[in-house]
mmCIF file of C-alpha atoms (C1' of nucleotides) in Angstrom:
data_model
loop_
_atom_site.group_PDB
_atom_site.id
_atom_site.type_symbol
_atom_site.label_atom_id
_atom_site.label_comp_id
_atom_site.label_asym_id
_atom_site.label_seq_id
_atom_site.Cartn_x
_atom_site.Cartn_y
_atom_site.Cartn_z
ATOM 1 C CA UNK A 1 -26.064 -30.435 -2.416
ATOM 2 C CA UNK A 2 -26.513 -26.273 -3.263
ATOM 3 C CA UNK A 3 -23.586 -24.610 -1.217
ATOM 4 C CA UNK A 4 -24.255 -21.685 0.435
ATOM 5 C CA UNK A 5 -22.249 -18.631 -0.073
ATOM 6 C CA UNK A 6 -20.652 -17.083 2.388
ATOM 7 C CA UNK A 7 -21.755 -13.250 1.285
ATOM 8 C CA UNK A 8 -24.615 -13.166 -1.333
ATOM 9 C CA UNK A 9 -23.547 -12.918 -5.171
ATOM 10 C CA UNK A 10 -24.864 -9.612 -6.121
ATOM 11 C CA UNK A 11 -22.398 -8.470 -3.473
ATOM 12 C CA UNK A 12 -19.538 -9.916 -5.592
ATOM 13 C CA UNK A 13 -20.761 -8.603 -8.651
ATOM 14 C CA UNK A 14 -20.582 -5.278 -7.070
ATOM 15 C CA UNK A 15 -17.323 -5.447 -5.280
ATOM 16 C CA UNK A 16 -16.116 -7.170 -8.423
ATOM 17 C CA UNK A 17 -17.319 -4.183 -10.297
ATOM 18 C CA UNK A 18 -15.757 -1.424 -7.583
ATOM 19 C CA UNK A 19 -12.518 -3.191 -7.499
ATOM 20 C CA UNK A 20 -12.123 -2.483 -11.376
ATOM 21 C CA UNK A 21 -13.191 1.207 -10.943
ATOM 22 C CA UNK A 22 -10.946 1.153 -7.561
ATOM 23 C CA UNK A 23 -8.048 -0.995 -9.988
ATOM 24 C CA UNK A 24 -8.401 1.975 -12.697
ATOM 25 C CA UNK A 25 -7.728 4.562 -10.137
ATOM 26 C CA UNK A 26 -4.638 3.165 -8.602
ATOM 27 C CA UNK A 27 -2.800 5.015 -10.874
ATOM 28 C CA UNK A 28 -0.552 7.838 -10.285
ATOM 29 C CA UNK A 29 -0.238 8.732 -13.855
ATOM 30 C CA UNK A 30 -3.994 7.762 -14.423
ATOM 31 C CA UNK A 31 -5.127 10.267 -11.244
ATOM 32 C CA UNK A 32 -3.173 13.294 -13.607
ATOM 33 C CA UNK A 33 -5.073 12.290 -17.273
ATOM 34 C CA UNK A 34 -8.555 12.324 -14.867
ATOM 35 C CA UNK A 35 -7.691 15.649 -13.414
ATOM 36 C CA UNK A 36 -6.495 17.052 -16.825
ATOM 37 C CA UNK A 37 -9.902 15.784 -18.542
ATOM 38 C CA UNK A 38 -11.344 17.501 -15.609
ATOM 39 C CA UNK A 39 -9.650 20.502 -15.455
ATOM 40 C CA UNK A 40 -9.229 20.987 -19.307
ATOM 41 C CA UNK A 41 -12.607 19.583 -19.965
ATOM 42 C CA UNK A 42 -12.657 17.003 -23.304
ATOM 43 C CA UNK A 43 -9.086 16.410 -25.125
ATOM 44 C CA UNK A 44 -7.522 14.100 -27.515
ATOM 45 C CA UNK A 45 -4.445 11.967 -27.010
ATOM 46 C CA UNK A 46 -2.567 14.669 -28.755
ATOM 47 C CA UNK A 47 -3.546 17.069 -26.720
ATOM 48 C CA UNK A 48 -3.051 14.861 -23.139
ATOM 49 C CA UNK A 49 0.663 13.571 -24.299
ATOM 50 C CA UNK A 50 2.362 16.977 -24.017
ATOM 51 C CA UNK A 51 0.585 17.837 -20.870
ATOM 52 C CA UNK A 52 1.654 14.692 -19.409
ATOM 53 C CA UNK A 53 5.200 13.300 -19.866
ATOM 54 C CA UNK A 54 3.738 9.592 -21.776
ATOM 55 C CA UNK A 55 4.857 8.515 -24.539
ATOM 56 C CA UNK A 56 1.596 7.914 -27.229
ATOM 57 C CA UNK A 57 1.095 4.132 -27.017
ATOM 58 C CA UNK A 58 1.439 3.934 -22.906
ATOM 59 C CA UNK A 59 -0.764 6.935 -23.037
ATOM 60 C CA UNK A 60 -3.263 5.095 -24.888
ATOM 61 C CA UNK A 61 -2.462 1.726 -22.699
ATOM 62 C CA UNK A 62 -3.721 3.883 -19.427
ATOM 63 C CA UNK A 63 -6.962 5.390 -21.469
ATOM 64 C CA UNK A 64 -8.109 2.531 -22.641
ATOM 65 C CA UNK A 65 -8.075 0.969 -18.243
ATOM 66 C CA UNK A 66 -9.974 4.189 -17.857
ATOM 67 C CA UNK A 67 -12.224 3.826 -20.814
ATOM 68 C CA UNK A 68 -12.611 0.041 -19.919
ATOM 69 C CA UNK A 69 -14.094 1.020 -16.026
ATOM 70 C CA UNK A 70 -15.877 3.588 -17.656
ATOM 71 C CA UNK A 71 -14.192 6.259 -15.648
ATOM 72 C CA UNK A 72 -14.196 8.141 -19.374
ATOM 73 C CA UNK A 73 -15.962 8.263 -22.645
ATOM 74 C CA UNK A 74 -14.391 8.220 -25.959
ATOM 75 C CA UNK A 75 -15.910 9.686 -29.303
ATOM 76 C CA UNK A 76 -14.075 9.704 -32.953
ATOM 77 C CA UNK A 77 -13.884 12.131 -35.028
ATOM 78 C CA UNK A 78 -12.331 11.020 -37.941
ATOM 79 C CA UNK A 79 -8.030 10.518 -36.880
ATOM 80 C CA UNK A 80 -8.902 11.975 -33.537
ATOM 81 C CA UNK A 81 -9.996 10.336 -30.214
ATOM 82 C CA UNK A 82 -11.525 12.407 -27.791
ATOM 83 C CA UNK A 83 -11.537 11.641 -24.445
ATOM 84 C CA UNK A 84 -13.816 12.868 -21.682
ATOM 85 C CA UNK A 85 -14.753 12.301 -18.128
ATOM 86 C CA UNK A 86 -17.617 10.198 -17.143
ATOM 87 C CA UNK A 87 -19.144 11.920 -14.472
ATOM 88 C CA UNK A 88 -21.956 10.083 -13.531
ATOM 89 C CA UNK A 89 -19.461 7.134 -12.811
ATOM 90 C CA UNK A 90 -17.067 9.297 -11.021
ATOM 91 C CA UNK A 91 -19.590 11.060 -9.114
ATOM 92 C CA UNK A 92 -21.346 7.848 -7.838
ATOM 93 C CA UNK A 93 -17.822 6.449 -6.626
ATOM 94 C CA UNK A 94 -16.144 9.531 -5.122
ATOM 95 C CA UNK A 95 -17.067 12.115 -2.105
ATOM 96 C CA UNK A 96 -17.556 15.035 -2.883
ATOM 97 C CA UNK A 97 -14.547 15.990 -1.231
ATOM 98 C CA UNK A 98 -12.595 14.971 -4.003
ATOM 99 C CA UNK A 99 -14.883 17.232 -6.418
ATOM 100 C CA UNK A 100 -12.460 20.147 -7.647
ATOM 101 C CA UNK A 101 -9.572 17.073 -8.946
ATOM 102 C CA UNK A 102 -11.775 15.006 -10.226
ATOM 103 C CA UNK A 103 -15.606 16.269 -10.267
ATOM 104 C CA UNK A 104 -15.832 19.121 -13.261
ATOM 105 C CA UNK A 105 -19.327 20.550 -12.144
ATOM 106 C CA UNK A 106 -18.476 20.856 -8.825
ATOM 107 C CA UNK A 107 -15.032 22.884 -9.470
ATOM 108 C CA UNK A 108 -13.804 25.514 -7.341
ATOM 109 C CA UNK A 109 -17.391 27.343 -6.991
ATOM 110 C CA UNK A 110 -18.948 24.982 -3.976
ATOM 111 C CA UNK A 111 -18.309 25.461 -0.418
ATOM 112 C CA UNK A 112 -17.278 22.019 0.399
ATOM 113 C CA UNK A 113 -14.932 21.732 -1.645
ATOM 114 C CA UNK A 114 -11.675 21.204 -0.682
ATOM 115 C CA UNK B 1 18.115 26.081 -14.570
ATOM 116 C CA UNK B 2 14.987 25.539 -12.887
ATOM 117 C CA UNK B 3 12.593 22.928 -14.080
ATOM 118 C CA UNK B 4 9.305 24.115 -14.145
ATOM 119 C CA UNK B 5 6.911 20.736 -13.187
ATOM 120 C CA UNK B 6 4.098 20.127 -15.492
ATOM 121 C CA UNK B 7 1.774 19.804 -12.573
ATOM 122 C CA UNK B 8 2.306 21.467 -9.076
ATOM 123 C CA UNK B 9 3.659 19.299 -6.636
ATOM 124 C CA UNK B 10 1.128 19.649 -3.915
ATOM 125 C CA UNK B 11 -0.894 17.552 -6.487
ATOM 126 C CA UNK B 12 1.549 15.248 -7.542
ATOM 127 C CA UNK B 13 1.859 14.273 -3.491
ATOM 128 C CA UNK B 14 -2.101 14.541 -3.142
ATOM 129 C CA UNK B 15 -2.313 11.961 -6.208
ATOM 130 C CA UNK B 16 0.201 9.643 -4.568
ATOM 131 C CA UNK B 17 -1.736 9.258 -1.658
ATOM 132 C CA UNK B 18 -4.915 8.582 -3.392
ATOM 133 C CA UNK B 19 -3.143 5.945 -5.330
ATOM 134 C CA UNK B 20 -2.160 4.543 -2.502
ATOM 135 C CA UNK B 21 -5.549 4.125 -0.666
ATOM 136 C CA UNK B 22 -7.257 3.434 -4.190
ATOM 137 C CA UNK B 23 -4.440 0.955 -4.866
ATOM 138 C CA UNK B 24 -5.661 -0.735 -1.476
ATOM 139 C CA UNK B 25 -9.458 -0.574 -2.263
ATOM 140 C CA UNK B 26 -8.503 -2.499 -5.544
ATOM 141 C CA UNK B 27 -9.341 -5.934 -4.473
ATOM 142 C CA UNK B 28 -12.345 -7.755 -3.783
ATOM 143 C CA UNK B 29 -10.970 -9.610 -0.633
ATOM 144 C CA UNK B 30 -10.606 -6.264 1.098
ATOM 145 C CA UNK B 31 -13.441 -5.063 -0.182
ATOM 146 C CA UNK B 32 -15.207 -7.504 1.032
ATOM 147 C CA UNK B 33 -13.517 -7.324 4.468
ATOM 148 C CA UNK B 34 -13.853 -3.526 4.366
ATOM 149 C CA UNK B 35 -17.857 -4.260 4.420
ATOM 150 C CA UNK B 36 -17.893 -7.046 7.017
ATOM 151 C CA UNK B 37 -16.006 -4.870 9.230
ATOM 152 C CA UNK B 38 -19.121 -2.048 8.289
ATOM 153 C CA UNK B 39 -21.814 -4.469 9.385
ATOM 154 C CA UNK B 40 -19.888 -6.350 12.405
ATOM 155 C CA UNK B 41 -18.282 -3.651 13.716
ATOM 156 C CA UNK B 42 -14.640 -3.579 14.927
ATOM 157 C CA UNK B 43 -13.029 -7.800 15.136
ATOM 158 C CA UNK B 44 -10.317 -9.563 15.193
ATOM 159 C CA UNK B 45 -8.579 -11.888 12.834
ATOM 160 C CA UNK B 46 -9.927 -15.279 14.192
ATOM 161 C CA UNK B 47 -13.834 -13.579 13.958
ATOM 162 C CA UNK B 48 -13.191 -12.621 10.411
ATOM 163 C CA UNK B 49 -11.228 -15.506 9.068
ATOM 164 C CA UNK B 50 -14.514 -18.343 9.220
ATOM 165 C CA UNK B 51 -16.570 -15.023 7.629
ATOM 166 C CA UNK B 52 -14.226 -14.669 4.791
ATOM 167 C CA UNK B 53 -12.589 -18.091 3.165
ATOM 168 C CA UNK B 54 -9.399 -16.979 3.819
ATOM 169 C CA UNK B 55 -5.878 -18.612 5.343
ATOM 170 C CA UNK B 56 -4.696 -16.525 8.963
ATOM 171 C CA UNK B 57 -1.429 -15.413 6.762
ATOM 172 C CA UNK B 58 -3.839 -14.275 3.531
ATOM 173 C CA UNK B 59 -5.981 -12.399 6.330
ATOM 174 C CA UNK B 60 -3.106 -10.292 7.648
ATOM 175 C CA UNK B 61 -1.400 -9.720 4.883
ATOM 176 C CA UNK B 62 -4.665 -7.810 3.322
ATOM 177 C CA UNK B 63 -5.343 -6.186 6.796
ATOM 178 C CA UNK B 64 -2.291 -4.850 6.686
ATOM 179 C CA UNK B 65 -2.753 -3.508 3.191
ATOM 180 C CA UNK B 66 -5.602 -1.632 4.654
ATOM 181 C CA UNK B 67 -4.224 -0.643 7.228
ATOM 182 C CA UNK B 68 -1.226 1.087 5.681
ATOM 183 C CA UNK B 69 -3.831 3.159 3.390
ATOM 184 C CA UNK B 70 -5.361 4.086 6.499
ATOM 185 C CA UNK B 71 -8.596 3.107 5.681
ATOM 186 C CA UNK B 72 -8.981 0.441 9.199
ATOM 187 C CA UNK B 73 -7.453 0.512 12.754
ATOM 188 C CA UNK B 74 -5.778 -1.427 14.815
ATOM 189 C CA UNK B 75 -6.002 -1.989 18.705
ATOM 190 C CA UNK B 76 -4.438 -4.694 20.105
ATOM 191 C CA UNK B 77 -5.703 -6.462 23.523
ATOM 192 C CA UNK B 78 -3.367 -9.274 24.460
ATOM 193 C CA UNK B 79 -2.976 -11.865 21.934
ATOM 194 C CA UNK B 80 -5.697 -10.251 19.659
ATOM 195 C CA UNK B 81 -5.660 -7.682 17.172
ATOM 196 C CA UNK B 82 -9.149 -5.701 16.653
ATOM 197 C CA UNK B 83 -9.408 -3.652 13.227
ATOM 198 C CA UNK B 84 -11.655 -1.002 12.872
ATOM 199 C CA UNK B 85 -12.964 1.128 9.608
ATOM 200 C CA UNK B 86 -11.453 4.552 9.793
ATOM 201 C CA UNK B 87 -14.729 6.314 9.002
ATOM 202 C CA UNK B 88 -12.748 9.343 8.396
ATOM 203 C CA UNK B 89 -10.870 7.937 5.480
ATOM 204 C CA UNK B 90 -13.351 6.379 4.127
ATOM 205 C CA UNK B 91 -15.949 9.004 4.298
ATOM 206 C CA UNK B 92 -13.358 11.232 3.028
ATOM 207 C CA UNK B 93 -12.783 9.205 -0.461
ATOM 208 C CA UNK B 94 -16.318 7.727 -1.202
ATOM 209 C CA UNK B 95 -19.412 9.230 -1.883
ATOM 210 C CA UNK B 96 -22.594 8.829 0.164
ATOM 211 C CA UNK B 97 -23.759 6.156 -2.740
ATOM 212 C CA UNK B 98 -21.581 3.524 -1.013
ATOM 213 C CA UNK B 99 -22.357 4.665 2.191
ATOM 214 C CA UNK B 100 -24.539 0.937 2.878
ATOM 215 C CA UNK B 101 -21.752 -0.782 1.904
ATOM 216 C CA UNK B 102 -18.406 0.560 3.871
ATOM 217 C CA UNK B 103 -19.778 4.056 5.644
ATOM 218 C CA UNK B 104 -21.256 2.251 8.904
ATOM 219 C CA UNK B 105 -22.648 5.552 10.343
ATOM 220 C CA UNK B 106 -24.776 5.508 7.283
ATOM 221 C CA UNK B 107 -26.112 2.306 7.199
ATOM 222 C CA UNK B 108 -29.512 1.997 5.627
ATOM 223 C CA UNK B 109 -31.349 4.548 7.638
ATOM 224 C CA UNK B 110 -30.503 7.030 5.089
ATOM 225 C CA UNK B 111 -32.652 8.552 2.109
ATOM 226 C CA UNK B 112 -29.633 9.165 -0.041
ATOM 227 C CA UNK B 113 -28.240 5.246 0.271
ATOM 228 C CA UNK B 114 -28.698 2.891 -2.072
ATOM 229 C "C1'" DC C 1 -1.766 8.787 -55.274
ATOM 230 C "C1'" DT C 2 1.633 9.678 -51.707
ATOM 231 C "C1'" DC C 3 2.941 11.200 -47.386
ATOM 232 C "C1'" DA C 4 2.308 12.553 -42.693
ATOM 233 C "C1'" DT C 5 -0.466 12.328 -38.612
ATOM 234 C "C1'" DA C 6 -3.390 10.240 -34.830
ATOM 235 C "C1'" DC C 7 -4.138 6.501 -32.555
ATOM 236 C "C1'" DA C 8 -4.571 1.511 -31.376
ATOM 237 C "C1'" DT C 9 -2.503 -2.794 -30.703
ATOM 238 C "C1'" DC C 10 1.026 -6.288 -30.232
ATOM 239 C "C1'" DA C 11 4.784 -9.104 -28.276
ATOM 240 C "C1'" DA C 12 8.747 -9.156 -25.400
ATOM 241 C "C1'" DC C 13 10.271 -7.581 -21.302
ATOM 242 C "C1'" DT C 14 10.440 -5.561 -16.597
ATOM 243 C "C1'" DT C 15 8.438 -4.672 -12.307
ATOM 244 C "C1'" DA C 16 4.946 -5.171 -8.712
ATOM 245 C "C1'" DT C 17 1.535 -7.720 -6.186
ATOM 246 C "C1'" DT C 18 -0.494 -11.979 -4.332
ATOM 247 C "C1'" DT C 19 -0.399 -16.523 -2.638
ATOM 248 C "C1'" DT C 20 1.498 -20.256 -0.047
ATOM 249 C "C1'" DG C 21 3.426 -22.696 3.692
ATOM 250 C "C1'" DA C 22 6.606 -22.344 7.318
ATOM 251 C "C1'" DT C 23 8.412 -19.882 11.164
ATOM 252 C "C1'" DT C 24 8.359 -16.532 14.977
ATOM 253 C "C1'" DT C 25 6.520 -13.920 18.724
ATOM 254 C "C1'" DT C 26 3.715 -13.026 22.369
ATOM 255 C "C1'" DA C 27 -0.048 -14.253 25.379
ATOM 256 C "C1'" DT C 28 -3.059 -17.404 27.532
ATOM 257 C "C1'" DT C 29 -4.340 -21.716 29.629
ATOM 258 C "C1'" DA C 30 -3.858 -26.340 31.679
ATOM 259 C "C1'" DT D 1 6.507 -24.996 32.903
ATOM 260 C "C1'" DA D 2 4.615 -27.007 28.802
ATOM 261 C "C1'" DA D 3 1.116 -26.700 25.487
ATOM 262 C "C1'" DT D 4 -1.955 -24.072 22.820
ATOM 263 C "C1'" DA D 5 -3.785 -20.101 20.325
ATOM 264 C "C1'" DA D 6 -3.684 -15.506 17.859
ATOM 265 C "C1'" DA D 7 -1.537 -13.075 14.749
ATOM 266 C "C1'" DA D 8 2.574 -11.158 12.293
ATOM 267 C "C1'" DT D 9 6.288 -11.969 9.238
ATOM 268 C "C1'" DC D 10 9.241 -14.188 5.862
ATOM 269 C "C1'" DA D 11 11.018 -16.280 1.595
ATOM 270 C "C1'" DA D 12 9.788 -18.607 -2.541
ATOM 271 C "C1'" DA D 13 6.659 -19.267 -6.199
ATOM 272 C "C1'" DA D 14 2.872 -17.796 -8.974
ATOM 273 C "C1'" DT D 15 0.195 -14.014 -11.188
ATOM 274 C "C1'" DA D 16 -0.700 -9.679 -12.729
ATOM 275 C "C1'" DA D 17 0.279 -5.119 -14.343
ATOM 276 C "C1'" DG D 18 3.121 -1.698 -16.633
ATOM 277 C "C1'" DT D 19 6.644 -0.376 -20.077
ATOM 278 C "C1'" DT D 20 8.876 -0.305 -24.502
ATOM 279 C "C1'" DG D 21 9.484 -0.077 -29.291
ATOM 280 C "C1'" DA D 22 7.613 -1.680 -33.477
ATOM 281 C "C1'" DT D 23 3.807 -2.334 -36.506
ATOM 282 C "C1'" DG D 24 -0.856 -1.624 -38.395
ATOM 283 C "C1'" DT D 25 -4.796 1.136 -39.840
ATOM 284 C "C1'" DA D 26 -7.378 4.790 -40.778
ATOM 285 C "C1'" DT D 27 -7.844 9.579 -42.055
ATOM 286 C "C1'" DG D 28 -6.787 13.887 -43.980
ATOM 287 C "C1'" DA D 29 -3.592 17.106 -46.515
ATOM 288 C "C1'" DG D 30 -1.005 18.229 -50.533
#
DNA sequence: CTCATACATCAACTTATTTTGATTTTATTA
DNA sequence: TAATAAAATCAAAATAAGTTGATGTATGAG
């Protein structure tokens, strides 16, 4: 006997999806690194952990949620991570209200922002 | 001695609050009651409990989660309680892309939804 | 080659959130 | 008035997430 679901599955693959992007941004301290990658455009852990009060490894703890919803990118170069904003991601989830925090193409210079 | 905050604390009380209404959208039960109460409309507990597979205590509990963030309503008539979407909140967090899926005033009709 | 730096990861621990079942409150109905 | 129904709340248990300090692994500089 098939059961029938009570909301269709692509649905929970979606909201499954959202609530890990929505999970990732619950964050106080993960709200500032996203508006310091915004704001200061791509940085490396070095350059995040005196901007924001972390020590390294919970610094890199909160990154990696980020990196792992795909809020932000990563590249290597050689000892250094660099970490940037993804903004495709971040502009399909958020208004545009939130643009200037968390939106770098859309800082300051648009009329509805905030 | 004054202590000179990394970050302005406009921002810091900004970020709280989206923490706390991103903290609330992180979970697939309330998503998913977040987009039945898009497509129903406003209902109460007993109309959304046989919708979502979810105990009476479960159901409030998450409702009031919502509620709290001030993403859903609440009027109560008699013995029921009706919950709403707060179109402003939500309209004021997400972008247009999830518009289908907890914006009801864009449902579908719309170009830009997906 | 040795040392320092940048970063990731791990395991133990602490704290926060969710689930469960029972109870309470208020309102409606018989 | 007694019985039922809707929904909120509570305390205990179960899960999950965040923090801490230590360790590991490259890489680059001297």
């Amino acid at each position: 006997m098939i059961e029938i679901p009570l909301i269709d599955l692509n649905k929970q693959e979606l909201f499954k999806d959202y609530k890990n992007k929505f999970k990732a941004l619950a964050d106080e301290k993960r709200l500032e690194i996203l508006h310091l990658l915004t704001t200061d455009g791509e940085s490396c852990v070095c350059d995040l952990q005196p901007k924001i009060d972390m020590t390294q490894s919970k610094l890199s703890y909160h990154l990696k949620i980020l990196l792992d919803a795909d809020l932000i990118t990563r590249t290597t170069k050689g000892t250094w991570s660099y970490y940037k904003i993804k903004e495709e991601t971040i502009n399909h989830i958020l208004s545009e209200e939130l643009c200037c925090i968390f939106r770098p193409s859309r800082k300051k210079d648009s009329d509805t922002c905030c």
